[in-house]
Coordinates of C-alpha atoms in Angstrom, one line a residue:
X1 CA 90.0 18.4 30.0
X2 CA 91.6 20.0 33.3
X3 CA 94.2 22.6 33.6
X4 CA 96.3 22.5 36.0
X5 CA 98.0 25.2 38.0
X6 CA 101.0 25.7 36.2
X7 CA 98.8 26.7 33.1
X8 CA 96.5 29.2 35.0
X9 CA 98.9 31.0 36.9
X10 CA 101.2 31.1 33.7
X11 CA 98.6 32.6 31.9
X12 CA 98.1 35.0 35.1
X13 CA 101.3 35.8 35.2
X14 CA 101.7 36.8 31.3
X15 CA 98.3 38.8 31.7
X16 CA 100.0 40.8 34.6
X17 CA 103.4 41.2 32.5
X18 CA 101.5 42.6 29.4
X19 CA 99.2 44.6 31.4
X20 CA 101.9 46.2 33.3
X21 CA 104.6 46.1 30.1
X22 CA 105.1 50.0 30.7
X23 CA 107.3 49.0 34.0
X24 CA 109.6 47.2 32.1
X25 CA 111.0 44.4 33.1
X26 CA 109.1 43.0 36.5
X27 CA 110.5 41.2 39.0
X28 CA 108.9 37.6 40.4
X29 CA 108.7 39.3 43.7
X30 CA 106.3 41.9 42.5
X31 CA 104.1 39.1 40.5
X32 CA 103.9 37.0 42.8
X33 CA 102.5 39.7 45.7
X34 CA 100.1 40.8 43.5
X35 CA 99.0 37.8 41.8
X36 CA 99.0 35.8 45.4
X37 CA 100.9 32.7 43.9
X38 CA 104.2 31.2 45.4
X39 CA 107.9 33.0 44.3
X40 CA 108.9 29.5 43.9
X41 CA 106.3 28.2 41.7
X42 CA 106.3 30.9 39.9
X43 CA 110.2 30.3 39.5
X44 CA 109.4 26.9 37.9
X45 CA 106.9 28.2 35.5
X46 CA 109.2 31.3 34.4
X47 CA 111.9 29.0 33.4
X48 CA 109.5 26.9 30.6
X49 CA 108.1 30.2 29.8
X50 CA 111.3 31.9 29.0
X51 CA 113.2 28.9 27.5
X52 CA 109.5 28.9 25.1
X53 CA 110.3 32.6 23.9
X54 CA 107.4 33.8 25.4
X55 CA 109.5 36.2 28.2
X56 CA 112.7 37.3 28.2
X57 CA 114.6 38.1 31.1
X58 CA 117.0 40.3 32.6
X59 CA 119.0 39.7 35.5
X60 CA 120.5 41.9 38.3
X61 CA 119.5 45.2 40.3
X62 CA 116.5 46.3 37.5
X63 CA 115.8 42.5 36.6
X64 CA 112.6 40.9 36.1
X65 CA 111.1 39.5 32.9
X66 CA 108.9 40.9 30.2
X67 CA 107.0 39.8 27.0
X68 CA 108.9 39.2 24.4
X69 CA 106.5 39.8 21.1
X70 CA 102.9 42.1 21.8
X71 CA 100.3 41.2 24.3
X72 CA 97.8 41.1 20.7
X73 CA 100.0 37.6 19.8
X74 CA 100.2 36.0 22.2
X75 CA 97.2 33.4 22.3
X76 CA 95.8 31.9 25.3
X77 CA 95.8 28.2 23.1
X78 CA 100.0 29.0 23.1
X79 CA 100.0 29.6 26.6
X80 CA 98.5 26.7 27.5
X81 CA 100.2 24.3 25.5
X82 CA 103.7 25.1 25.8
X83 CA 102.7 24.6 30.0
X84 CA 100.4 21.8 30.0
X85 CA 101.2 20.3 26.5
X86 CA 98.4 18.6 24.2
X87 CA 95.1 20.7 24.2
X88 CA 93.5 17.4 23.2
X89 CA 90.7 15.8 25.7
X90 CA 91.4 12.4 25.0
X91 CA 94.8 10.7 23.5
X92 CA 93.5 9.4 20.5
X93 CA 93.4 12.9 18.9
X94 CA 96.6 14.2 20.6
X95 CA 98.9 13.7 17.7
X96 CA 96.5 12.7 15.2
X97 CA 94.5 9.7 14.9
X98 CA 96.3 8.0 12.7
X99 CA 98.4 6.5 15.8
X100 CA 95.4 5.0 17.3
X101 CA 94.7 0.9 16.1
X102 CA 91.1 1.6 16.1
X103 CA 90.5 5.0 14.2
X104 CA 89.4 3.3 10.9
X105 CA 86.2 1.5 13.2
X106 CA 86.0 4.3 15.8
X107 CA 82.3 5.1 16.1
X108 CA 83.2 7.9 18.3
X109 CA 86.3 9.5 16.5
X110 CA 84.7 12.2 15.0
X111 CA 83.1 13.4 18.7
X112 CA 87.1 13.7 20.2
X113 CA 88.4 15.3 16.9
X114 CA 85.1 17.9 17.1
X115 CA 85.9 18.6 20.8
X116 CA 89.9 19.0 19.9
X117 CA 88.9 21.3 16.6
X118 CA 86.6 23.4 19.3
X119 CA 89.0 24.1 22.3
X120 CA 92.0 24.4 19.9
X121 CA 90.0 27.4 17.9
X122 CA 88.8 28.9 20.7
X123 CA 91.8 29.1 23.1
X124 CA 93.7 30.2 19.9
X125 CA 90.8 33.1 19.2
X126 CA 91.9 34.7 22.7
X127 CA 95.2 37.2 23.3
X128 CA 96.5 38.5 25.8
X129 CA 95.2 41.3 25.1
X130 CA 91.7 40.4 24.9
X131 CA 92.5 39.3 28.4
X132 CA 93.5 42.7 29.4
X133 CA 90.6 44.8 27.4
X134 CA 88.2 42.6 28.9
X135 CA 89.0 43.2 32.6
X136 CA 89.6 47.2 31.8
X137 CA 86.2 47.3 30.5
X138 CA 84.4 44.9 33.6
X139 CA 85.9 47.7 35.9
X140 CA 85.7 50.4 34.0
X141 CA 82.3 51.6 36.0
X142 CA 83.4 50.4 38.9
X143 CA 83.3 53.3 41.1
X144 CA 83.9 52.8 44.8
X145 CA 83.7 56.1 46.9

């Protein structure tokens, strides 16, 4: 399995709203300066994020977007599948195996639905906020004089 762009600079993105939530609502300009990714991309990404629930947005002179829910549920697993879909490494165990003709004499079904259970569980073990704590606490002692 490969992620693309749109689902690691979405999950950038989110990380940066959460971690900055205090702000309020925060404008693509100022994401996308920090975070070094294109206004326009980011544009693209902000519309299936917002249309998901996942940010709401406010338009005008103070606009921007912001979470809409706590940074603690908010899973990285949600993330990524409402930008790059299916979490599943191979089609047969996207949408259950059930679909696929050879699943009754697949001798390596139960390898794919392994894998699927394993990345699903894990991406789904990890919020936002765990994204946040973890990077406050890796420079934390980070002292530069």
């Amino acid at each position: 399995m490969k992620l693309s762009t749109k689902g690691r600079y979405a999950l950038r993105m989110l990380v940066y709203i959460a971690d900055n939530k205090e702000k309020g609502y925060i404008s693509l300009k100022e994401i996308s300066e920090n975070q070094k990714i294109s206004k326009k991309y980011l544009e693209q990404i902000v519309s299936v994020l917002t249309k998901s629930g996942l940010l709401l947005a406010n338009r005008g002179f103070q606009g921007g977007y912001r979470l809409n829910g706590n940074p603690d549920n908010i899973t990285v697993g949600s993330v990524l599948r409402i930008t790059e879909g299916s979490l599943s490494p191979v089609a047969c165990v996207e949408n259950g195996y059930a679909e696929c003709e050879r699943s009754d004499i697949c001798e390596t079904l139960f390898i794919w639905q392994g894998l699927s259970k394993v990345i699903n569980e894990y991406l789904d073990s990890i919020t936002l906020q765990d994204i946040i704590d973890n990077n406050r606490e890796r420079y934390a002692n980070n002292y530069i004089i």
